[in-house]
mmCIF file of C-alpha atoms in Angstrom:
data_model
loop_
_atom_site.group_PDB
_atom_site.id
_atom_site.type_symbol
_atom_site.label_atom_id
_atom_site.label_comp_id
_atom_site.label_asym_id
_atom_site.label_seq_id
_atom_site.Cartn_x
_atom_site.Cartn_y
_atom_site.Cartn_z
ATOM 1 C CA ASP A 1 18.047 17.944 -10.692
ATOM 2 C CA ARG A 2 17.247 15.542 -7.851
ATOM 3 C CA ARG A 3 18.904 17.706 -5.222
ATOM 4 C CA LEU A 4 16.694 20.646 -6.122
ATOM 5 C CA ALA A 5 13.595 18.424 -6.181
ATOM 6 C CA LYS A 6 14.372 17.147 -2.677
ATOM 7 C CA LYS A 7 15.003 20.679 -1.428
ATOM 8 C CA LEU A 8 11.668 21.862 -2.823
ATOM 9 C CA LEU A 9 9.826 18.866 -1.367
ATOM 10 C CA VAL A 10 11.334 19.548 2.071
ATOM 11 C CA GLU A 11 10.250 23.192 1.823
ATOM 12 C CA LEU A 12 6.775 22.085 0.789
ATOM 13 C CA LEU A 13 6.696 19.669 3.716
ATOM 14 C CA ASP A 14 7.542 22.538 6.088
ATOM 15 C CA ALA A 15 4.516 24.420 4.712
ATOM 16 C CA THR A 16 2.195 21.380 4.773
ATOM 17 C CA PRO A 17 3.560 18.982 7.408
ATOM 18 C CA LYS A 18 0.550 16.641 7.356
ATOM 19 C CA ASP A 19 0.666 15.992 3.611
ATOM 20 C CA SER A 20 1.715 12.362 3.495
ATOM 21 C CA ARG A 21 2.099 12.467 -0.287
ATOM 22 C CA ILE A 22 5.235 14.560 0.147
ATOM 23 C CA LEU A 23 6.729 12.093 2.613
ATOM 24 C CA ARG A 24 5.921 9.198 0.291
ATOM 25 C CA ARG A 25 7.601 10.992 -2.610
ATOM 26 C CA LEU A 26 10.696 11.772 -0.533
ATOM 27 C CA SER A 27 10.790 8.150 0.560
ATOM 28 C CA ARG A 28 10.525 6.913 -3.042
ATOM 29 C CA MET A 29 13.405 9.194 -4.008
ATOM 30 C CA GLU A 30 15.530 7.612 -1.288
ATOM 31 C CA VAL A 31 14.638 4.142 -2.591
ATOM 32 C CA GLU A 32 15.568 5.204 -6.117
ATOM 33 C CA GLU A 33 18.965 6.257 -4.769
ATOM 34 C CA GLY A 34 19.400 2.919 -2.992
ATOM 35 C CA ASN A 35 18.907 4.339 0.500
ATOM 36 C CA ILE A 36 16.305 1.924 1.861
ATOM 37 C CA SER A 37 17.004 2.760 5.506
ATOM 38 C CA GLY A 38 16.602 6.475 4.769
ATOM 39 C CA ALA A 39 13.310 5.797 3.003
ATOM 40 C CA ARG A 40 12.122 3.708 5.934
ATOM 41 C CA GLN A 41 13.123 6.435 8.403
ATOM 42 C CA ILE A 42 11.164 9.104 6.503
ATOM 43 C CA LEU A 43 7.989 7.002 6.625
ATOM 44 C CA GLN A 44 8.464 5.920 10.239
ATOM 45 C CA ASN A 45 8.947 9.542 11.331
ATOM 46 C CA GLY A 46 5.790 10.521 9.471
ATOM 47 C CA ILE A 47 3.849 7.721 11.149
ATOM 48 C CA ARG A 48 5.128 8.831 14.563
ATOM 49 C CA ARG A 49 3.670 12.284 13.861
ATOM 50 C CA ASN A 50 0.479 10.941 12.236
ATOM 51 C CA PRO A 51 -0.054 7.372 13.484
ATOM 52 C CA ASP A 52 -3.419 6.933 11.768
ATOM 53 C CA ASP A 53 -2.327 8.078 8.315
ATOM 54 C CA ALA A 54 -3.339 5.167 6.068
ATOM 55 C CA ASN A 55 -1.277 6.533 3.186
ATOM 56 C CA LEU A 56 1.937 6.495 5.251
ATOM 57 C CA LEU A 57 1.149 3.062 6.685
ATOM 58 C CA HIS A 58 0.540 1.763 3.175
ATOM 59 C CA GLY A 59 3.797 3.320 1.987
ATOM 60 C CA LEU A 60 5.824 1.715 4.753
ATOM 61 C CA ALA A 61 4.064 -1.608 4.205
ATOM 62 C CA THR A 62 4.973 -1.521 0.520
ATOM 63 C CA LEU A 63 8.579 -0.691 1.348
ATOM 64 C CA GLU A 64 8.733 -3.572 3.819
ATOM 65 C CA ALA A 65 7.132 -5.965 1.336
ATOM 66 C CA LYS A 66 9.844 -5.141 -1.207
ATOM 67 C CA HIS A 67 12.842 -4.610 1.050
ATOM 68 C CA GLY A 68 12.108 -5.802 4.560
ATOM 69 C CA GLY A 69 9.809 -8.597 5.378
ATOM 70 C CA VAL A 70 6.412 -9.949 4.543
ATOM 71 C CA ASP A 71 5.361 -10.193 8.193
ATOM 72 C CA ALA A 72 6.076 -6.513 8.814
ATOM 73 C CA ALA A 73 4.295 -5.581 5.586
ATOM 74 C CA ARG A 74 1.285 -7.706 6.485
ATOM 75 C CA GLY A 75 0.880 -5.957 9.842
ATOM 76 C CA LEU A 76 1.279 -2.502 8.330
ATOM 77 C CA TYR A 77 -1.243 -3.174 5.558
ATOM 78 C CA LYS A 78 -3.716 -4.309 8.223
ATOM 79 C CA GLU A 79 -3.039 -1.133 10.220
ATOM 80 C CA ALA A 80 -3.660 0.957 7.099
ATOM 81 C CA ILE A 81 -6.976 -0.828 6.534
ATOM 82 C CA ARG A 82 -8.022 -0.306 10.164
ATOM 83 C CA SER A 83 -7.037 3.333 9.929
ATOM 84 C CA ASP A 84 -9.063 3.972 6.764
ATOM 85 C CA PRO A 85 -11.324 1.119 5.591
ATOM 86 C CA SER A 86 -12.336 3.126 2.523
ATOM 87 C CA GLN A 87 -8.772 3.216 1.146
ATOM 88 C CA PRO A 88 -8.615 0.445 -1.497
ATOM 89 C CA ASN A 89 -4.861 0.370 -2.069
ATOM 90 C CA ALA A 90 -4.042 -1.431 1.160
ATOM 91 C CA TYR A 91 -6.645 -4.131 0.485
ATOM 92 C CA HIS A 92 -5.276 -4.605 -3.014
ATOM 93 C CA ALA A 93 -1.646 -4.737 -1.908
ATOM 94 C CA LEU A 94 -2.326 -7.123 0.971
ATOM 95 C CA GLY A 95 -4.605 -9.326 -1.105
ATOM 96 C CA THR A 96 -2.187 -9.602 -4.008
ATOM 97 C CA MET A 97 0.753 -10.184 -1.656
ATOM 98 C CA GLU A 98 -1.099 -13.025 0.059
ATOM 99 C CA HIS A 99 -2.157 -14.422 -3.324
ATOM 100 C CA SER A 100 1.444 -14.395 -4.567
ATOM 101 C CA ARG A 101 2.527 -16.261 -1.430
ATOM 102 C CA GLY A 102 -0.100 -18.962 -1.955
ATOM 103 C CA ASN A 103 -2.357 -17.841 0.902
ATOM 104 C CA ILE A 104 -5.470 -18.082 -1.249
ATOM 105 C CA ARG A 105 -8.079 -18.100 1.511
ATOM 106 C CA VAL A 106 -6.540 -15.075 3.189
ATOM 107 C CA ALA A 107 -6.193 -13.267 -0.147
ATOM 108 C CA THR A 108 -9.812 -13.997 -1.019
ATOM 109 C CA ALA A 109 -11.035 -12.731 2.339
ATOM 110 C CA VAL A 110 -8.964 -9.540 2.101
ATOM 111 C CA LEU A 111 -10.112 -8.752 -1.432
ATOM 112 C CA ARG A 112 -13.764 -9.483 -0.655
ATOM 113 C CA HIS A 113 -13.537 -7.302 2.457
ATOM 114 C CA GLY A 114 -12.018 -4.564 0.300
ATOM 115 C CA ILE A 115 -14.815 -4.833 -2.241
ATOM 116 C CA LYS A 116 -17.348 -4.573 0.580
ATOM 117 C CA HIS A 117 -15.806 -1.247 1.657
ATOM 118 C CA CYS A 118 -14.806 -0.037 -1.820
ATOM 119 C CA PRO A 119 -17.402 -1.573 -4.164
ATOM 120 C CA THR A 120 -16.510 0.543 -7.196
ATOM 121 C CA ASN A 121 -12.766 -0.094 -7.130
ATOM 122 C CA HIS A 122 -11.950 -1.966 -10.335
ATOM 123 C CA ARG A 123 -8.495 -3.100 -9.128
ATOM 124 C CA LEU A 124 -10.036 -5.069 -6.266
ATOM 125 C CA HIS A 125 -12.578 -6.718 -8.548
ATOM 126 C CA HIS A 126 -9.885 -7.555 -11.068
ATOM 127 C CA ALA A 127 -7.537 -9.023 -8.433
ATOM 128 C CA LEU A 128 -10.350 -11.179 -7.050
ATOM 129 C CA GLY A 129 -11.319 -12.268 -10.563
ATOM 130 C CA ASP A 130 -7.708 -13.256 -11.275
ATOM 131 C CA LEU A 131 -7.569 -15.254 -8.070
ATOM 132 C CA TYR A 132 -10.764 -17.135 -8.924
ATOM 133 C CA ARG A 133 -9.620 -17.709 -12.514
ATOM 134 C CA GLU A 134 -6.345 -19.262 -11.327
ATOM 135 C CA ALA A 135 -8.357 -21.511 -9.019
ATOM 136 C CA GLN A 136 -10.477 -22.600 -12.006
ATOM 137 C CA MET A 137 -13.570 -21.086 -10.393
ATOM 138 C CA LEU A 138 -14.624 -19.500 -13.645
ATOM 139 C CA ASP A 139 -18.211 -18.732 -12.629
ATOM 140 C CA LEU A 140 -16.989 -16.717 -9.632
ATOM 141 C CA SER A 141 -14.227 -15.196 -11.740
ATOM 142 C CA GLU A 142 -16.745 -13.883 -14.222
ATOM 143 C CA LEU A 143 -18.839 -12.371 -11.438
ATOM 144 C CA ALA A 144 -15.802 -10.711 -9.839
ATOM 145 C CA TYR A 145 -14.677 -9.077 -13.072
#
């Protein structure tokens, strides 16, 4: 029952107001119900309370990338990276978004920067390897993988 799940998540949020995972889950539930503006509002309110929360910034960036605009997403991913350079998801999302838009140099720089800060993250290595492979830079692709 979705209504019960939301009620329990709101109660949990009251008990742990800084847990951004709860806000992200509530936001995803709103998206699943087609309420994009409600999802956006949940994340924006969380960011107002915790402006340096990389998880919330990443969540809002992902929402904007899918339902808002690339420029807004780009800025939010960069904010998430500034807020927590050791969080690989924002590097990956920004790098793959730029790659998909044909911004290869930017994507390469973002992914390499991510690997510098998160050297053991396999998703970053894989995304960079894919980028190099598509560019027919097979020697670099092999190294990235």
